[in-house]
Coordinates of N, CA, C and O in Angstrom, one line a residue:
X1 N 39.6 0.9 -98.1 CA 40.2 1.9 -97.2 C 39.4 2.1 -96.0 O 38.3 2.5 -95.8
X2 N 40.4 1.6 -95.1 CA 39.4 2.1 -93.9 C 39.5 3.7 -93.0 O 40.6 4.3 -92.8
X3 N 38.6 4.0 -92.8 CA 39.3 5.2 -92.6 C 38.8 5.4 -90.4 O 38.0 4.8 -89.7
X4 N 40.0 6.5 -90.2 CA 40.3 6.3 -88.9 C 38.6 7.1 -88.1 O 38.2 8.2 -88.2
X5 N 38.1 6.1 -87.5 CA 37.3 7.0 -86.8 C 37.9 7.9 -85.5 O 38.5 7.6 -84.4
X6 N 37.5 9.1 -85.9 CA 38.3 10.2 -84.9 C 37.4 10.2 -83.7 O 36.2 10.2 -83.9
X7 N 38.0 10.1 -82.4 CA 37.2 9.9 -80.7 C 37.0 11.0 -80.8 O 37.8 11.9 -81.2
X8 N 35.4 11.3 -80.4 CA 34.8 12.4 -80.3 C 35.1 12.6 -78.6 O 35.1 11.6 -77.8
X9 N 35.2 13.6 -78.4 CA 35.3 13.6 -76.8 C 33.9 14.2 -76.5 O 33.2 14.8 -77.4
X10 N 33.6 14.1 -75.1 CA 32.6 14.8 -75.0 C 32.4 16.4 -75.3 O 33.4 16.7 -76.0
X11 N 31.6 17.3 -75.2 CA 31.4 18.4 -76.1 C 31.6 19.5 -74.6 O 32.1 18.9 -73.6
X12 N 31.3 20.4 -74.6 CA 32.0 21.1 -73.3 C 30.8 22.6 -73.8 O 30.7 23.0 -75.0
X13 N 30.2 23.1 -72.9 CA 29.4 24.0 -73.2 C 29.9 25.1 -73.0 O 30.4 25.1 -71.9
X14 N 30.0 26.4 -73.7 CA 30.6 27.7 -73.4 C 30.1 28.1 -72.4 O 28.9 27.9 -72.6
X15 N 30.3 28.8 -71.0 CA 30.4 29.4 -69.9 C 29.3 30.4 -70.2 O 28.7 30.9 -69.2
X16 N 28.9 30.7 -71.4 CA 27.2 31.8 -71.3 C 26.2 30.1 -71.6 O 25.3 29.5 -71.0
X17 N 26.5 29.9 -72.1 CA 25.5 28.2 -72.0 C 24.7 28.0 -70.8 O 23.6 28.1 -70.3
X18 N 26.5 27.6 -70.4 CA 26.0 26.9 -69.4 C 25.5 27.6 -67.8 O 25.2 26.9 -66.8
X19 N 25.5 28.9 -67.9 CA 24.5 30.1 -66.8 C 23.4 29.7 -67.5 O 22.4 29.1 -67.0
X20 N 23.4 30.0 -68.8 CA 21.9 29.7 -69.0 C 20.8 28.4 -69.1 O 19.6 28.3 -69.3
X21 N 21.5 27.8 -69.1 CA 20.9 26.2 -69.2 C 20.6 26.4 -67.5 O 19.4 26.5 -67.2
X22 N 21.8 26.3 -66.2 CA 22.0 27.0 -65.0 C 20.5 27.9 -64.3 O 19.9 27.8 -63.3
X23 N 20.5 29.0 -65.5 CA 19.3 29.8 -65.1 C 18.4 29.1 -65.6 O 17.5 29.3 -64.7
X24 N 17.9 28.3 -66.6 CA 16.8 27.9 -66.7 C 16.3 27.3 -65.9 O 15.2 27.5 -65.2
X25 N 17.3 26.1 -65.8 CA 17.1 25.2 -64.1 C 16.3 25.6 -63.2 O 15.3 25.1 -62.6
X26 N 17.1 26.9 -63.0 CA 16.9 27.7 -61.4 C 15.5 27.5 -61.9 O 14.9 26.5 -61.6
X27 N 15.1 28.9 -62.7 CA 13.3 29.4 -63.3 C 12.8 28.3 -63.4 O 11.7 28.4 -62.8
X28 N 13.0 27.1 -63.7 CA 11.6 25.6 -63.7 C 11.5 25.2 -62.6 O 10.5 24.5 -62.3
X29 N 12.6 25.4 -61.7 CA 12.7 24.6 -60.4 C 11.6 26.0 -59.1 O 10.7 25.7 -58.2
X30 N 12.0 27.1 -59.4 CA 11.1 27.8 -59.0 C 9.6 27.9 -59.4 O 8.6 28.1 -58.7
X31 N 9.9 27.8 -60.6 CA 7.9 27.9 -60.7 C 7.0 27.0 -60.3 O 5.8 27.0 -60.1
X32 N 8.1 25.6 -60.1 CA 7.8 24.8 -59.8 C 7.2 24.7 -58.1 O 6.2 24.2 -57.6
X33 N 8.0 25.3 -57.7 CA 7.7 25.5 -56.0 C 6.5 26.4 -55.7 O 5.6 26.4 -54.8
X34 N 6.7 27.6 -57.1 CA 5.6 28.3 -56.5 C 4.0 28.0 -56.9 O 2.9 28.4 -56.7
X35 N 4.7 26.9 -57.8 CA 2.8 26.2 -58.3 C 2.8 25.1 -56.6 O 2.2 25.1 -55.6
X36 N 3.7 24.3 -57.1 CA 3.4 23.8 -55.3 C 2.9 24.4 -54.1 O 2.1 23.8 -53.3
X37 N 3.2 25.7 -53.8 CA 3.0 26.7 -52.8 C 1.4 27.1 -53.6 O 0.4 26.7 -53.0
X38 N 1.3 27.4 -54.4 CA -0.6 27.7 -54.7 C -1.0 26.4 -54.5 O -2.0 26.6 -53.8
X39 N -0.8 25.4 -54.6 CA -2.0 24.1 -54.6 C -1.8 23.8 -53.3 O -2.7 23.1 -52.8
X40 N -0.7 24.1 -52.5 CA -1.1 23.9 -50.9 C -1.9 25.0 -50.6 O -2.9 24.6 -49.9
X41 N -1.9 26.6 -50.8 CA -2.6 26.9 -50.3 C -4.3 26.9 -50.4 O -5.2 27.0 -49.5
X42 N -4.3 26.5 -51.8 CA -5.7 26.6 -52.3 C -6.4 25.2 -51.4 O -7.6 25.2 -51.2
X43 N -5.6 24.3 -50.9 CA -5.9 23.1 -50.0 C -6.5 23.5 -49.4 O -7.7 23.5 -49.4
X44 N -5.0 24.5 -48.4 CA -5.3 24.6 -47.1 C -6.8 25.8 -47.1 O -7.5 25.8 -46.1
X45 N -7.2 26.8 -48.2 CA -8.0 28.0 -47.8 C -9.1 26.7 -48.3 O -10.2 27.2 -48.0
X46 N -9.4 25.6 -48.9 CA -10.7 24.6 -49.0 C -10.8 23.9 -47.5 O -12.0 23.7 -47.1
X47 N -10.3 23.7 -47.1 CA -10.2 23.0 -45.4 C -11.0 24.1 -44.2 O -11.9 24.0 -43.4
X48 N -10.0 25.1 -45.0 CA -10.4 26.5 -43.7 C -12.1 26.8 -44.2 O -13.1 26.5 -43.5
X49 N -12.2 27.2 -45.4 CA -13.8 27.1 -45.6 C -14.9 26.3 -45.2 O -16.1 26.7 -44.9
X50 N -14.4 24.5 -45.2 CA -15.4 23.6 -45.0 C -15.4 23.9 -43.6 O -16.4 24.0 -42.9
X51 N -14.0 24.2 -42.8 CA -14.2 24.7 -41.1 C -15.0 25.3 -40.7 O -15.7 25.0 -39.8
X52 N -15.1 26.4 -41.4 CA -15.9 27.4 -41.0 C -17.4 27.1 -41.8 O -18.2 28.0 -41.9
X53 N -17.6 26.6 -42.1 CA -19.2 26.1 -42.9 C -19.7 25.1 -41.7 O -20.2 25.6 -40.7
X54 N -19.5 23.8 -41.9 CA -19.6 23.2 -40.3 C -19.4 23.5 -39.2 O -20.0 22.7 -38.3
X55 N -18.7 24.5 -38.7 CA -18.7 25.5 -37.4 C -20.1 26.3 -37.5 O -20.9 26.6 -36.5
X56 N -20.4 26.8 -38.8 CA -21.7 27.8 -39.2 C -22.9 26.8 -38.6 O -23.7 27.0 -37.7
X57 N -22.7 25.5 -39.6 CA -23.9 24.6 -39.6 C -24.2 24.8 -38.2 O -24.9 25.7 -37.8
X58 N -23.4 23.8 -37.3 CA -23.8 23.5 -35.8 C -23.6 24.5 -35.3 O -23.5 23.9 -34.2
X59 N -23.4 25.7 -35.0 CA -24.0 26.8 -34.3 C -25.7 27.1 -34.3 O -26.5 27.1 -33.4
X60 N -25.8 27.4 -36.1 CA -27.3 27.6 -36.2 C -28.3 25.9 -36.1 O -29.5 26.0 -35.9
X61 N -27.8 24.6 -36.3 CA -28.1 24.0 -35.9 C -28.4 23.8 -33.7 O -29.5 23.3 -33.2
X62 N -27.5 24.1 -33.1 CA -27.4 24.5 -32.2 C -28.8 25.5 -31.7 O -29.7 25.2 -30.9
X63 N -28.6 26.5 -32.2 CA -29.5 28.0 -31.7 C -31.3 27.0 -32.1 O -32.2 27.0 -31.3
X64 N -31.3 26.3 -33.4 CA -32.5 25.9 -33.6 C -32.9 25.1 -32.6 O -34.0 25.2 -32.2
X65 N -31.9 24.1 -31.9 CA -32.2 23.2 -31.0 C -32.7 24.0 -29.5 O -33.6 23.6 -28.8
X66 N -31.7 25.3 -29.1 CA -32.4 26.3 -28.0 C -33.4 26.9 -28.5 O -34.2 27.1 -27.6
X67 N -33.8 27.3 -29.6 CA -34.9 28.2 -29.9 C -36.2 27.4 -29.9 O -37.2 28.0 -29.5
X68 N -36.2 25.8 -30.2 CA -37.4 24.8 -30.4 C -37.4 24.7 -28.9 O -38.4 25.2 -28.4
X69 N -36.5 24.3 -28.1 CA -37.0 24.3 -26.7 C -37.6 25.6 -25.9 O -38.7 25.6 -25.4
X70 N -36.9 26.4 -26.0 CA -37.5 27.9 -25.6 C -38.9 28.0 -26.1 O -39.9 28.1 -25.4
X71 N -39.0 27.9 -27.4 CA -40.6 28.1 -27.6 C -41.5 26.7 -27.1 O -42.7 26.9 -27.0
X72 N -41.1 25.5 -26.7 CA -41.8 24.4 -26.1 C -42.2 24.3 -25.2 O -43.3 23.8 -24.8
X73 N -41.0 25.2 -24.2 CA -41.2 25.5 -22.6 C -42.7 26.6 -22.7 O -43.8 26.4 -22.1
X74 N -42.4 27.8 -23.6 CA -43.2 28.9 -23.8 C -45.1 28.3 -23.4 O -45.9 28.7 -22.6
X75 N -45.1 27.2 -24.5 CA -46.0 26.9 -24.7 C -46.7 26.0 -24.0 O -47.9 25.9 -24.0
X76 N -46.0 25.1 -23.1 CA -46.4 24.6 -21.9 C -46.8 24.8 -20.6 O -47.5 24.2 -19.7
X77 N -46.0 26.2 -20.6 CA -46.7 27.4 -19.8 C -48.0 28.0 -20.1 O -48.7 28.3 -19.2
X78 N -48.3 28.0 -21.3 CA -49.2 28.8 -21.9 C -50.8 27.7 -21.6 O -51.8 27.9 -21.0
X79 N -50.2 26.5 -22.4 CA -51.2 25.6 -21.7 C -51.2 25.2 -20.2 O -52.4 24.8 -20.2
X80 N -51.0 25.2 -19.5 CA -50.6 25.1 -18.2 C -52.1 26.3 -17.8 O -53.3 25.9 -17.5
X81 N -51.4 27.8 -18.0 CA -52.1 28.5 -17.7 C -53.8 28.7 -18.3 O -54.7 29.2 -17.6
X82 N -54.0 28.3 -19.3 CA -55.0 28.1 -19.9 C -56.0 26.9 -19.1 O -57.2 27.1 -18.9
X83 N -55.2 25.6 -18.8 CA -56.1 24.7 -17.7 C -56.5 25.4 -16.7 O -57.7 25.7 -16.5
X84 N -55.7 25.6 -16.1 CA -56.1 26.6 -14.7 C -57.2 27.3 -14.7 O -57.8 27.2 -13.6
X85 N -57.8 28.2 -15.9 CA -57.8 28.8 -15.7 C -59.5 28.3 -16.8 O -60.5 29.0 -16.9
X86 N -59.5 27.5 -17.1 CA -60.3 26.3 -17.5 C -60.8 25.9 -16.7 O -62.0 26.0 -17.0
X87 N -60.4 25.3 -15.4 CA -60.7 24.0 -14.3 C -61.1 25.3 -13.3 O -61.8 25.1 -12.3
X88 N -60.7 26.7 -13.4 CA -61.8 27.4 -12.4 C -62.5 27.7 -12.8 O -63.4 27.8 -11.9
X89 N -62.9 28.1 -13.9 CA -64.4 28.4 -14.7 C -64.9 27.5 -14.8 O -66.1 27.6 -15.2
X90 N -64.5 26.3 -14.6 CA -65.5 24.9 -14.3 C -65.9 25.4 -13.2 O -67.0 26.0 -13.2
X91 N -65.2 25.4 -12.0 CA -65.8 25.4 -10.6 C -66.8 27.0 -10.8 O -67.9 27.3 -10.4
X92 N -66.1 27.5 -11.2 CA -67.4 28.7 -11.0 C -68.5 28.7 -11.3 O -69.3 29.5 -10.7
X93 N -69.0 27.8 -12.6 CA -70.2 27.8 -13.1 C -71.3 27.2 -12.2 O -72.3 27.1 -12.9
X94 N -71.5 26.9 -11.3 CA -72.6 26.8 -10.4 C -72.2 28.0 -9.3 O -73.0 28.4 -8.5
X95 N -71.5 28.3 -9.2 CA -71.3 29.6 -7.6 C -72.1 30.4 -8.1 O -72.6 31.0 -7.1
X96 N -72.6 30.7 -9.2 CA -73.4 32.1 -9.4 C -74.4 31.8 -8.8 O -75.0 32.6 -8.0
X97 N -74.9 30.3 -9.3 CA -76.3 30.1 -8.6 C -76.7 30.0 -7.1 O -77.6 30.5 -6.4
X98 N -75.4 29.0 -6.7 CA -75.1 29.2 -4.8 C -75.3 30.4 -4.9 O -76.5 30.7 -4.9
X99 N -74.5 31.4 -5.0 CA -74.6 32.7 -4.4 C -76.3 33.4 -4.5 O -77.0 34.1 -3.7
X100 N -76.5 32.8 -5.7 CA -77.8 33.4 -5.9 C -78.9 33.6 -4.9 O -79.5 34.6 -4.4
X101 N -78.9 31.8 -4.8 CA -79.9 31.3 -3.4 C -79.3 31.4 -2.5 O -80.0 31.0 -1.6
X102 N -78.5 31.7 -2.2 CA -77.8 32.5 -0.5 C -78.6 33.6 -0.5 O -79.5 33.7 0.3
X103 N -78.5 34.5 -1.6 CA -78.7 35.8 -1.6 C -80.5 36.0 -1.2 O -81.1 36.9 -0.7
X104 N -80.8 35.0 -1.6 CA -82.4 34.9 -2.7 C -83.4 35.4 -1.1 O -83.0 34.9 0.0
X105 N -84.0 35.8 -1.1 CA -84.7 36.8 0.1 C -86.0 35.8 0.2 O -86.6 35.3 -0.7
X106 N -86.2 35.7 1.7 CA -86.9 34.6 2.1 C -88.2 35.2 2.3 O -88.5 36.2 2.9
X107 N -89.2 34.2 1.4 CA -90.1 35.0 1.2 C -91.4 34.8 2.1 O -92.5 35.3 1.7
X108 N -91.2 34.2 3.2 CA -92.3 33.5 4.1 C -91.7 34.4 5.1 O -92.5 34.9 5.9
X109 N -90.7 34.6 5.2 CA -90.0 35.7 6.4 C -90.3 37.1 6.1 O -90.3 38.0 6.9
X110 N -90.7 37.3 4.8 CA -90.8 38.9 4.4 C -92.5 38.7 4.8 O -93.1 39.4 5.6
X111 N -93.0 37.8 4.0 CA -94.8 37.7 4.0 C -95.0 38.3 5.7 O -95.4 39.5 5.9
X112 N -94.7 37.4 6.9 CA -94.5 37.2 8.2 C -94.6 38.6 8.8 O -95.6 39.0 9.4
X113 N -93.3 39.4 8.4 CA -92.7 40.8 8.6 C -94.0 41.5 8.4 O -94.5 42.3 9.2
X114 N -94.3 41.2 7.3 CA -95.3 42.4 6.3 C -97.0 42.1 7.5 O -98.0 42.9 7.3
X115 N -97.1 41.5 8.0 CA -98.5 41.1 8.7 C -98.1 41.5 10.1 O -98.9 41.3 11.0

């Protein structure tokens, strides 16, 4: 005996089902977006940090580059003034004695005076 296979038709979901199968949808499709929306922003706030870290670096890289010059200038002044002032205390070290024997009282002129 053969027996009749009965056509199954497709199955049809009751109208609270299928809102909720409907709302589930929706809820995965949304969480879905808003995990997408955190991993862009967590991108975008890693981008904005390394910005502002490399803006940090080369500023105080920067200030170090003015501050090494400023103090190089400082100091080449400093030596500058230090030769100077070197190279006249060279020249002075015999004027004491010039002046000396300028000064030095003639003593054949005083003997002379005194007779």
């Amino acid at each position: 005996m053969k027996r009749k296979v009965a056509k199954v038709g497709k199955l049809r979901l009751s109208p609270n089902e299928e809102t909720m199968l409907l709302k589930e949808e929706y809820e995965r499709r949304r969480k879905l977006r808003l995990q997408q929306v955190r991993e862009q922003q967590k991108y975008i706030a890693l981008q904005i940090r390394q910005k502002v870290k490399q803006r940090r670096e080369e500023q105080l890289h920067q200030l170090e580059e003015a501050l090494t010059a400023e103090w190089q200038k400082a100091q080449d002044q400093k030596m500058k003034a230090l030769e100077k002032l070197y190279l006249s205390s060279l020249r002075a070290i015999g004027e004491g004695h010039r002046q000396a024997k300028e000064n030095e009282p003639d003593l054949e002129a005083l003997a002379k005076q005194a007779e």
